Amino acid sequence: GAGVSQSPSNKVTEKGKDVELRCDPISGHTALYWYRQSLGQGLEFLIYFQGNSAPDKSGLPSDRFSAERTGGSVSTLTIQRTQQEDSAVYLCASSPRAGNREKLFFGSGTQLSVL
Amino acid sequence: GESVGLHLPTLSVQEGDNSIINCAYSNSASDYFIWYKQESGKGPQFIIDIRSNMDKRQGQRVTVLLNKTVKHLSLQIAATQPGDSAVYFCAEMAGANSKLTFGKGITLSVRP
């Protein structure tokens, strides 16, 4: 597609359930980033991929969070045993390559609500 | 710890006036800065960037100023329009291959 696509756009889940969030980056972009945005807050870095590998996972809040990327394209962010504090907008971004001053192109995000 | 922050949470301007959005950063190693605009329900959109070897950079109706001495970044929007209403984020990067760190954001509201 023309831009970064994220699905679902909204997800409501019960505490304790697992959720999967999907990101489809811009075709040809090798770098993919996940950020989290809580209400009225800035963007919190979670993880980034260069190709299928994740050189920086330092932002993942706990071991309940994991992400993978296959085929150098689509990425999924999985949150296990969701907690209410996981409620936020999860944003995905891609760039032609990691670092080196490449600007990020963001998707519209997935609004996650944990009840 | 290192952080990027904004001086004011909200800014209200009259349509047609110029807007100035300020940002302070604390990481002296930061050498690349970006301003993003986020409209309601959308992801952040790139506005303009500046490298640390520059003091000023101009785009269409926007200018970014960088003062490395006081670690201050500003975004100037000329002739502000209703479509400029959004949340604006400054972000910084310290060295190639480092991650982009965002500030908390400031809401710009344009009065008709």
XYZ file of N, CA, C and O in Angstrom, chain A residues 4-112:
436
model
N 1.901 3.152 5.772
C 1.972 2.116 6.798
C 0.555 1.768 7.244
O -0.221 2.662 7.568
N 0.253 0.502 7.234
C -1.086 0.046 7.589
C -1.050 -0.736 8.888
O -0.213 -1.626 9.059
N -1.953 -0.396 9.793
C -2.021 -1.104 11.072
C -3.425 -1.663 11.269
O -4.413 -1.039 10.888
N -3.460 -2.848 11.875
C -4.764 -3.431 12.170
C -4.706 -4.215 13.475
O -3.646 -4.732 13.841
N -5.810 -4.286 14.226
C -7.021 -3.500 13.966
C -6.804 -2.045 14.331
O -5.831 -1.698 14.977
N -7.722 -1.181 13.965
C -7.606 0.217 14.346
C -8.002 0.408 15.807
O -7.482 1.303 16.484
N -8.916 -0.447 16.257
C -9.343 -0.420 17.655
C -9.451 -1.843 18.182
O -9.909 -2.730 17.456
N -9.037 -2.033 19.406
C -9.134 -3.351 20.020
C -9.521 -3.190 21.482
O -8.844 -2.498 22.248
N -10.633 -3.811 21.845
C -11.057 -3.832 23.238
C -10.911 -5.265 23.736
O -11.391 -6.198 23.088
N -10.244 -5.429 24.845
C -10.019 -6.763 25.371
C -10.191 -6.772 26.881
O -10.204 -5.718 27.523
N -10.329 -7.962 27.405
C -10.460 -8.111 28.855
C -9.088 -8.346 29.473
O -8.226 -8.997 28.871
N -8.935 -7.857 30.653
C -7.700 -8.071 31.388
C -7.365 -9.559 31.431
O -8.236 -10.389 31.687
N -6.089 -9.860 31.144
C -5.642 -11.238 31.183
C -5.616 -11.925 29.823
O -4.981 -12.974 29.660
N -6.285 -11.338 28.848
C -6.297 -11.916 27.502
C -5.035 -11.509 26.739
O -4.388 -10.510 27.055
N -4.702 -12.285 25.716
C -3.584 -11.946 24.835
C -4.117 -11.182 23.622
O -5.239 -11.435 23.164
N -3.306 -10.251 23.106
C -3.686 -9.527 21.891
C -2.518 -9.510 20.918
O -1.350 -9.553 21.319
N -2.872 -9.450 19.636
C -1.869 -9.318 18.578
C -2.191 -8.102 17.746
O -3.320 -7.945 17.274
N -1.196 -7.254 17.559
C -1.352 -6.063 16.748
C -0.471 -6.219 15.514
O 0.668 -6.664 15.609
N -1.019 -5.799 14.379
C -0.313 -6.034 13.124
C 0.117 -4.727 12.473
O -0.597 -3.729 12.545
N 1.291 -4.783 11.841
C 1.796 -3.628 11.103
C 2.301 -4.071 9.742
O 3.116 -4.996 9.642
N 1.834 -3.386 8.724
C 2.276 -3.646 7.355
C 3.029 -2.400 6.886
O 2.400 -1.364 6.640
N 4.338 -2.442 6.799
C 5.108 -1.226 6.489
C 5.012 -0.858 5.014
O 4.453 -1.597 4.206
N 5.575 0.295 4.698
C 5.664 0.714 3.306
C 6.566 -0.266 2.553
O 7.623 -0.661 3.068
N 6.121 -0.643 1.377
C 6.875 -1.614 0.593
C 8.307 -1.143 0.361
O 8.541 0.006 -0.038
N 9.245 -2.030 0.661
C 10.646 -1.697 0.445
C 11.348 -1.116 1.653
O 12.579 -1.022 1.672
N 10.593 -0.721 2.663
C 11.214 -0.190 3.875
C 11.755 -1.336 4.711
O 11.022 -2.250 5.095
N 13.036 -1.261 5.033
C 13.641 -2.363 5.771
C 13.569 -2.168 7.282
O 13.686 -3.118 8.032
N 13.397 -0.935 7.717
C 13.337 -0.675 9.157
C 11.891 -0.497 9.600
O 11.086 0.140 8.912
N 11.566 -1.066 10.749
C 10.206 -0.992 11.275
C 10.288 -0.754 12.776
O 11.095 -1.383 13.475
N 9.469 0.164 13.252
C 9.514 0.584 14.651
C 8.139 0.424 15.279
O 7.118 0.660 14.633
N 8.115 0.099 16.548
C 6.897 0.133 17.353
C 7.072 1.174 18.463
O 8.100 1.182 19.172
N 6.054 2.034 18.589
C 5.993 3.006 19.666
C 4.647 2.859 20.380
O 3.674 2.361 19.807
N 4.601 3.325 21.632
C 3.360 3.333 22.390
C 3.079 4.761 22.810
O 3.984 5.482 23.237
N 1.817 5.152 22.680
C 1.425 6.511 23.055
C 0.268 6.437 24.029
O -0.841 6.046 23.661
N 0.530 6.819 25.267
C -0.534 6.870 26.263
C -1.220 8.223 26.174
O -0.655 9.180 25.664
N -2.429 8.296 26.726
C -3.253 9.503 26.603
C -2.491 10.732 27.077
O -2.024 10.791 28.207
N -2.378 11.722 26.196
C -1.726 12.970 26.549
C -0.234 12.886 26.740
O 0.373 13.819 27.258
N 0.352 11.793 26.299
C 1.791 11.611 26.465
C 2.502 11.574 25.124
O 1.879 11.517 24.061
N 3.800 11.593 25.195
C 4.608 11.461 23.998
C 4.692 10.020 23.563
O 3.986 9.146 24.063
N 5.551 9.777 22.605
C 5.705 8.441 22.066
C 6.819 7.704 22.791
O 7.941 8.194 22.884
N 6.498 6.531 23.269
C 7.451 5.710 24.006
C 7.960 4.614 23.091
O 7.183 3.795 22.586
N 9.268 4.597 22.853
C 9.869 3.581 21.986
C 9.738 2.197 22.601
O 9.967 2.013 23.802
N 9.370 1.231 21.782
C 9.272 -0.158 22.237
C 10.375 -1.024 21.640
O 11.165 -1.636 22.357
N 10.419 -1.083 20.313
C 11.344 -2.000 19.637
C 11.489 -1.566 18.180
O 10.584 -0.932 17.638
N 12.646 -1.884 17.589
C 12.732 -1.677 16.156
C 13.387 -2.873 15.480
O 14.150 -3.615 16.091
N 13.044 -3.055 14.228
C 13.563 -4.129 13.405
C 14.344 -3.550 12.239
O 13.950 -2.560 11.629
N 15.442 -4.195 11.931
C 16.139 -3.965 10.683
C 16.068 -5.301 9.955
O 16.709 -6.279 10.366
N 15.286 -5.339 8.900
C 14.987 -6.637 8.315
C 14.160 -7.432 9.304
O 13.196 -6.927 9.874
N 14.539 -8.672 9.528
C 13.812 -9.540 10.452
C 14.418 -9.561 11.846
O 13.856 -10.194 12.751
N 15.552 -8.892 12.020
C 16.188 -8.917 13.337
C 15.870 -7.641 14.105
O 15.594 -6.594 13.517
N 15.904 -7.745 15.418
C 15.565 -6.632 16.298
C 16.793 -6.215 17.105
O 17.037 -6.756 18.190
N 17.575 -5.245 16.582
C 18.792 -4.829 17.283
C 18.525 -4.138 18.613
O 19.397 -4.117 19.478
N 17.320 -3.555 18.770
C 17.031 -2.795 19.974
C 15.639 -3.160 20.478
O 14.644 -2.763 19.881
N 15.619 -3.906 21.572
C 14.354 -4.277 22.204
C 14.218 -3.571 23.553
O 13.375 -3.950 24.371
N 15.023 -2.572 23.753
C 15.158 -1.995 25.090
C 13.895 -1.353 25.626
O 13.742 -1.186 26.827
N 12.959 -1.007 24.731
C 11.769 -0.316 25.184
C 10.612 -1.219 25.585
O 9.611 -0.734 26.117
N 10.729 -2.497 25.344
C 9.632 -3.397 25.718
C 9.448 -3.353 27.236
O 10.397 -3.622 27.979
N 8.222 -3.040 27.718
C 8.012 -2.793 29.155
C 8.201 -4.023 30.040
O 8.590 -3.881 31.199
N 7.886 -5.191 29.509
C 7.994 -6.406 30.321
C 8.061 -7.604 29.393
O 7.926 -7.469 28.171
N 8.262 -8.767 29.980
C 8.337 -9.978 29.156
C 6.971 -10.405 28.620
O 6.868 -11.384 27.889
N 5.931 -9.658 28.972
C 4.612 -9.955 28.381
C 4.533 -9.422 26.943
O 3.645 -9.786 26.200
N 5.480 -8.527 26.624
C 5.500 -7.909 25.297
C 6.532 -8.614 24.421
O 7.677 -8.842 24.853
N 6.133 -8.917 23.197
C 7.074 -9.484 22.235
C 6.669 -9.030 20.847
O 5.527 -8.620 20.623
N 7.608 -9.080 19.939
C 7.323 -8.699 18.562
C 8.145 -9.558 17.631
O 9.235 -9.999 17.991
N 7.590 -9.768 16.473
C 8.330 -10.489 15.457
C 8.050 -9.878 14.096
O 7.056 -9.169 13.897
N 8.962 -10.171 13.201
C 8.808 -9.699 11.832
C 9.289 -10.813 10.913
O 10.377 -11.356 11.104
N 8.496 -11.116 9.950
C 8.831 -12.201 9.039
C 8.891 -11.681 7.613
O 8.110 -10.791 7.233
N 9.813 -12.235 6.855
C 9.921 -11.860 5.450
C 10.325 -10.413 5.241
O 10.153 -9.872 4.143
N 10.839 -9.789 6.299
C 11.251 -8.399 6.168
C 10.107 -7.444 5.913
O 10.326 -6.315 5.467
N 8.882 -7.902 6.215
C 7.744 -7.039 5.911
C 6.848 -6.892 7.141
O 7.168 -6.143 8.055
N 5.780 -7.664 7.189
C 4.768 -7.517 8.242
C 5.363 -7.834 9.616
O 6.172 -8.749 9.768
N 4.925 -7.046 10.596
C 5.337 -7.283 11.972
C 4.101 -7.422 12.858
O 3.069 -6.794 12.597
N 4.223 -8.261 13.872
C 3.166 -8.368 14.870
C 3.739 -8.076 16.246
O 4.830 -8.534 16.591
N 2.997 -7.307 17.000
C 3.331 -7.020 18.393
C 2.326 -7.787 19.237
O 1.116 -7.620 19.067
N 2.822 -8.645 20.101
C 1.961 -9.470 20.941
C 2.086 -9.048 22.389
O 3.204 -8.858 22.899
N 0.941 -8.868 23.018
C 0.913 -8.566 24.452
C 0.173 -9.706 25.131
O -1.002 -9.959 24.836
N 0.852 -10.398 26.006
C 0.238 -11.514 26.726
C -0.309 -11.039 28.067
O 0.222 -10.111 28.682
N -1.379 -11.684 28.484
C -1.961 -11.415 29.803
C -2.102 -9.907 30.007
O -1.552 -9.334 30.954
N -2.856 -9.276 29.129
C -2.957 -7.819 29.139
C -3.397 -7.276 30.496
O -4.188 -7.897 31.223
N -2.871 -6.112 30.811
C -3.214 -5.382 32.026
C -3.818 -4.040 31.624
O -3.617 -3.555 30.501
N -4.515 -3.413 32.549
C -5.164 -2.140 32.245
C -4.140 -1.066 31.855
O -4.433 -0.209 31.011
N -2.964 -1.134 32.433
C -1.950 -0.128 32.110
C -1.384 -0.294 30.692
O -0.627 0.564 30.229
N -1.767 -1.391 30.028
C -1.338 -1.568 28.637
C -2.211 -0.745 27.678
O -1.871 -0.628 26.492
N -3.306 -0.211 28.172
C -4.189 0.590 27.328
C -3.442 1.804 26.797
O -2.866 2.589 27.562
N -3.431 1.933 25.471
C -2.684 3.006 24.817
C -2.918 2.886 23.315
O -3.564 1.948 22.843
N -2.360 3.833 22.581
C -2.313 3.703 21.123
C -0.941 3.143 20.762
O 0.092 3.671 21.201
N -0.939 2.073 20.006
C 0.311 1.453 19.580
C 0.566 1.851 18.132
O -0.223 1.552 17.241
N 1.656 2.559 17.944
C 1.992 3.105 16.632
C 3.151 2.342 16.007
O 4.125 2.006 16.684
N 3.025 2.110 14.739
C 4.082 1.469 13.966
C 4.607 2.477 12.950
O 3.857 3.315 12.436
N 5.876 2.426 12.693
C 6.486 3.306 11.698
C 7.504 2.517 10.900
O 8.072 1.536 11.395
N 7.733 2.956 9.692
C 8.785 2.321 8.897
C 9.657 3.389 8.251
O 9.265 4.545 8.127
N 10.844 2.980 7.895
C 11.751 3.869 7.172
C 12.577 3.013 6.232
O 12.707 1.812 6.429
N 13.160 3.654 5.220
C 13.913 2.881 4.236
C 15.017 2.026 4.849
O 15.292 0.931 4.390
N 15.631 2.539 5.918
C 16.641 1.767 6.633
C 16.760 2.348 8.032
O 16.326 3.456 8.290
N 17.326 1.636 8.930
C 17.390 2.075 10.320
C 18.458 3.136 10.503
O 19.522 3.091 9.900
N 18.190 4.066 11.409
C 19.152 5.093 11.757
C 19.525 5.938 10.570
O 18.754 6.139 9.658
N 20.703 6.463 10.603
C 21.244 7.223 9.483
C 20.303 8.339 9.037
O 20.251 8.703 7.875
N 19.525 8.873 9.974
C 18.680 10.044 9.721
C 17.544 9.794 8.751
O 17.083 10.702 8.080
N 17.082 8.586 8.676
C 15.938 8.330 7.814
C 14.674 8.677 8.569
O 14.445 8.188 9.671
N 13.838 9.507 8.002
C 12.635 9.886 8.713
C 11.642 8.750 8.714
O 11.588 7.934 7.814
N 10.857 8.707 9.793
C 9.898 7.645 10.013
C 8.549 8.013 9.429
O 8.093 9.150 9.558
N 7.897 7.034 8.833
C 6.538 7.196 8.337
C 5.628 6.356 9.238
O 5.811 5.148 9.341
N 4.673 7.014 9.865
C 3.834 6.352 10.854
C 2.507 5.879 10.275
O 1.939 6.506 9.375
N 2.002 4.785 10.849
C 0.641 4.368 10.604
C -0.299 5.132 11.532
O 0.139 5.967 12.334
N -1.588 4.845 11.454
C -2.576 5.549 12.273
C -2.723 4.950 13.657
O -3.416 5.506 14.493
N -2.107 3.806 13.863
C -2.095 3.233 15.198
C -3.240 2.278 15.487
O -4.248 2.233 14.777
N -3.055 1.504 16.530
C -4.106 0.649 17.084
C -4.420 1.154 18.488
O -3.524 1.212 19.339
N -5.665 1.524 18.698
C -6.114 1.951 20.026
C -6.478 0.709 20.824
O -7.450 0.027 20.495
N -5.696 0.403 21.834
C -5.942 -0.773 22.668
C -6.573 -0.349 23.978
O -6.033 0.515 24.678
